[in-house]
């Protein structure tokens, strides 16, 4: 049996040490130890990494995480300007009794915007902060789901804000069969009060996400955000990107991280909106 083999192996090692000489039995024991222990450890570590990767791809997992998602968009406005948005997106789950979790998510955008139109000038600063709170069952079946409010706050500077407080529902559902993670996140917000006679807000957003996880923490991903501005005319309502990328979960020292790069092209977009988005995301993971 495996236990018997391991026992004999350690007896051989002990005898070799007592005799203070290196024998063929000692080398044989080392070989057997490597065969029995090292692959098992590697398999266990790879399984743990894959589980962590899938948890990090679940928007409503009980995993504390701090993503830094940088989006660089090209060909904005008539000046073909570059707009760079760094979204800081901390996720903090809380337990509510034994049966429910509240997943708290913030989206804090830091924006640099080149001059998009003549005479507009560049602008840099904080954008409007968004809060999402998903109430989700602590014990889910094959379908994992959450529902709650989404609140957008007019914290932005200059042209980087809607000047409106906006509120609406948000919902997410996903499944994680085998190596796959796929799901859908949907929200819509309406203005509930604003400043400076700001334009009305009626904004829809949906993000489908599909990930295929591989060995070593690697995964393939697509997660475009499709939006609709219902206040715009019909020719400028929708933004529909397609694309994808690759990512990996690994450790920097003892700190688990998730690094992802992706590219998206908007096949449908408003006039003077960006066509290409290059995305790079580094997420710090804090498993229990």
XYZ file of C-alpha atoms in Angstrom:
288
model
C 0.000 0.000 0.000
C 0.970 3.667 -0.324
C 1.322 3.959 3.476
C 3.584 0.920 3.537
C 5.765 2.323 0.770
C 6.103 5.642 2.615
C 6.950 3.815 5.883
C 9.681 1.758 4.220
C 10.978 4.872 2.510
C 11.417 6.761 5.787
C 13.019 3.666 7.417
C 15.575 3.567 4.603
C 16.310 7.274 5.053
C 16.709 6.858 8.830
C 19.045 3.879 8.442
C 21.168 5.718 5.907
C 21.543 8.707 8.228
C 22.479 6.531 11.199
C 25.145 4.782 9.187
C 26.408 8.234 8.081
C 26.813 7.174 4.528
C 24.950 7.726 1.281
C 23.688 4.468 -0.085
C 21.710 3.426 -3.065
C 18.688 2.993 -0.775
C 18.857 6.665 0.217
C 18.835 7.780 -3.409
C 15.989 5.397 -4.138
C 14.036 6.858 -1.211
C 14.534 10.381 -2.525
C 13.247 9.337 -5.932
C 10.171 7.683 -4.416
C 9.570 10.726 -2.190
C 9.661 12.998 -5.213
C 7.260 10.760 -7.134
C 4.778 10.511 -4.265
C 4.892 13.993 -2.755
C 5.928 16.593 -5.334
C 3.318 15.851 -8.022
C 0.602 15.652 -5.376
C 1.627 19.044 -3.993
C 1.745 20.532 -7.492
C -1.703 19.154 -8.276
C -3.098 20.528 -5.019
C -1.575 23.952 -5.637
C -2.868 24.016 -9.221
C -6.379 23.045 -8.038
C -6.276 25.800 -5.397
C -5.152 28.317 -8.028
C -7.951 27.295 -10.401
C -10.518 27.596 -7.587
C -9.189 31.052 -6.713
C -9.312 32.085 -10.381
C -12.972 31.052 -10.634
C -13.811 32.839 -7.376
C -12.153 36.018 -8.659
C -14.315 35.833 -11.804
C -17.522 35.676 -9.752
C -18.813 39.246 -9.186
C -20.674 38.173 -6.028
C -18.249 35.720 -4.433
C -17.311 36.076 -0.763
C -13.770 36.946 -1.838
C -12.459 40.366 -0.824
C -10.719 41.916 -3.820
C -9.384 45.254 -5.043
C -9.285 45.488 -8.859
C -7.454 48.270 -10.685
C -8.948 48.265 -14.180
C -7.397 50.587 -16.744
C -9.312 51.320 -19.957
C -7.620 53.238 -22.767
C -10.043 54.275 -25.507
C -8.984 55.640 -28.897
C -10.426 57.946 -31.578
C -12.684 59.958 -29.299
C -14.360 63.040 -30.792
C -13.378 64.859 -33.961
C -9.766 65.145 -32.752
C -9.333 61.341 -32.435
C -8.402 61.843 -28.794
C -7.284 59.269 -26.245
C -9.297 58.902 -23.044
C -7.849 56.878 -20.179
C -10.068 55.682 -17.317
C -8.608 53.918 -14.278
C -11.461 52.234 -12.405
C -10.659 51.313 -8.810
C -13.262 48.689 -7.908
C -13.024 47.328 -4.335
C -15.369 44.451 -3.447
C -16.214 43.831 0.229
C -18.686 41.015 1.040
C -20.577 40.958 4.354
C -22.540 38.111 5.928
C -26.144 38.835 6.906
C -27.106 35.992 9.213
C -26.576 32.436 8.024
C -28.521 32.614 4.792
C -27.534 35.821 2.988
C -24.508 37.820 1.881
C -24.358 41.466 0.922
C -21.702 42.069 -1.731
C -20.626 45.726 -1.668
C -18.926 47.041 -4.811
C -17.576 50.502 -5.553
C -16.420 51.841 -8.913
C -14.161 54.877 -8.519
C -13.041 56.282 -11.905
C -9.934 58.404 -12.322
C -10.047 59.939 -15.803
C -7.604 61.619 -18.169
C -9.257 63.009 -21.288
C -7.416 64.513 -24.235
C -9.028 67.347 -26.160
C -11.821 65.620 -28.083
C -13.172 68.704 -29.875
C -11.420 71.956 -30.888
C -11.166 74.394 -28.005
C -12.380 71.897 -25.404
C -8.981 71.338 -23.757
C -7.669 68.393 -21.773
C -9.134 67.402 -18.423
C -7.974 65.157 -15.590
C -9.748 64.199 -12.378
C -12.237 62.068 -10.530
C -15.385 60.821 -12.276
C -18.771 59.864 -10.826
C -18.523 57.104 -8.210
C -20.920 54.145 -8.462
C -22.047 51.849 -5.628
C -23.605 48.424 -6.180
C -25.004 46.267 -3.363
C -25.951 42.693 -4.256
C -28.005 40.594 -1.850
C -27.113 36.980 -2.584
C -27.936 33.602 -0.961
C -25.092 32.280 1.193
C -25.720 28.785 -0.193
C -26.377 28.784 -3.923
C -27.122 25.938 -6.256
C -25.841 25.703 -9.804
C -27.237 29.181 -10.462
C -25.540 31.895 -8.404
C -27.472 35.156 -8.278
C -27.676 38.517 -6.589
C -29.913 41.578 -6.754
C -29.795 45.050 -5.255
C -29.482 48.792 -5.838
C -27.047 50.758 -7.956
C -26.360 54.358 -6.965
C -24.344 56.797 -9.074
C -23.041 59.874 -7.235
C -22.085 63.173 -8.940
C -18.536 63.259 -7.578
C -16.875 64.026 -10.911
C -14.980 67.181 -11.863
C -15.636 69.571 -14.768
C -16.828 67.581 -17.790
C -16.314 64.271 -15.975
C -19.682 64.245 -14.206
C -23.363 63.921 -15.049
C -24.201 66.391 -12.228
C -26.993 63.973 -11.302
C -27.717 61.546 -8.478
C -28.914 58.393 -10.242
C -30.496 55.250 -8.790
C -31.828 51.968 -10.116
C -31.813 48.167 -9.844
C -28.906 45.836 -10.613
C -28.907 42.050 -10.923
C -26.355 39.364 -11.682
C -26.598 35.641 -12.419
C -23.876 33.137 -13.260
C -22.942 29.465 -13.432
C -19.547 27.789 -13.013
C -19.608 24.299 -14.579
C -16.220 22.602 -14.845
C -13.588 24.990 -16.163
C -16.197 27.546 -17.257
C -17.570 30.689 -15.653
C -20.334 32.486 -17.520
C -22.979 34.966 -16.497
C -24.749 38.278 -16.993
C -24.816 41.546 -15.006
C -27.609 44.036 -15.789
C -28.483 47.493 -14.431
C -30.456 50.639 -15.250
C -30.328 53.979 -13.444
C -32.512 57.101 -13.582
C -31.722 60.544 -12.223
C -33.300 61.357 -8.830
C -31.904 64.876 -8.385
C -29.082 66.973 -9.726
C -27.366 70.315 -10.149
C -27.029 73.087 -12.706
C -30.032 71.989 -14.767
C -28.143 68.845 -15.693
C -29.536 66.643 -18.489
C -31.774 63.753 -17.462
C -30.211 60.326 -16.922
C -31.760 57.064 -18.125
C -28.844 54.693 -18.630
C -28.829 50.927 -19.215
C -25.782 48.663 -18.867
C -25.290 44.934 -19.318
C -22.124 42.864 -19.187
C -21.970 39.237 -20.221
C -18.836 37.420 -19.121
C -17.431 34.094 -20.312
C -14.205 32.650 -18.904
C -12.462 29.358 -19.632
C -9.951 28.359 -16.954
C -6.817 26.339 -17.698
C -3.880 24.936 -15.755
C -1.477 27.206 -13.910
C -4.109 29.871 -13.218
C -4.405 30.862 -16.909
C -7.775 31.676 -18.432
C -9.391 33.065 -21.577
C -12.000 35.770 -21.126
C -14.549 37.977 -22.798
C -16.529 40.526 -20.756
C -17.690 43.482 -22.876
C -19.988 46.123 -21.391
C -22.972 46.935 -23.629
C -24.709 50.229 -22.838
C -27.755 52.195 -23.933
C -28.387 55.889 -23.288
C -32.176 56.086 -23.536
C -32.043 59.905 -23.511
C -30.089 59.993 -26.786
C -31.647 59.790 -30.238
C -32.036 56.360 -31.814
C -28.838 56.632 -33.874
C -26.744 57.347 -30.774
C -28.315 55.083 -28.168
C -26.216 51.912 -28.174
C -22.577 51.042 -27.577
C -21.903 47.390 -28.446
C -18.304 46.127 -28.151
C -16.879 42.701 -29.000
C -13.520 41.217 -28.099
C -11.664 39.306 -25.427
C -8.344 38.591 -23.813
C -6.279 36.417 -21.498
C -5.490 36.443 -17.805
C -3.712 34.585 -15.044
C -4.000 34.204 -11.288
C -0.624 33.941 -9.539
C 1.277 35.274 -6.534
C 3.564 38.249 -6.097
C 5.467 37.101 -3.042
C 2.659 35.821 -0.829
C 0.000 38.097 -2.350
C -2.438 36.419 -4.800
C -3.251 38.599 -7.796
C -5.280 38.345 -10.983
C -3.744 39.974 -14.074
C -5.803 40.357 -17.241
C -5.409 42.087 -20.611
C -8.131 42.400 -23.252
C -9.172 44.406 -26.285
C -12.654 45.396 -27.512
C -13.982 46.938 -30.713
C -17.347 48.746 -30.718
C -19.325 47.608 -33.735
C -22.145 49.980 -32.721
C -21.452 53.323 -31.055
C -22.690 56.929 -30.855
C -21.280 59.609 -33.137
C -17.741 60.668 -32.170
C -17.469 57.866 -29.598
C -14.397 55.654 -29.290
C -14.085 52.572 -31.476
C -11.285 50.687 -29.655
C -10.751 49.967 -25.960
C -7.565 48.405 -24.591
C -8.096 47.041 -21.084
C -5.539 45.956 -18.462
C -6.589 44.885 -14.988
C -4.617 43.975 -11.867
C -6.693 42.618 -8.982
C -5.382 42.024 -5.461
C -7.133 38.989 -3.942
C -7.679 38.351 -0.235
C -9.014 34.800 0.220
C -10.174 33.742 3.665
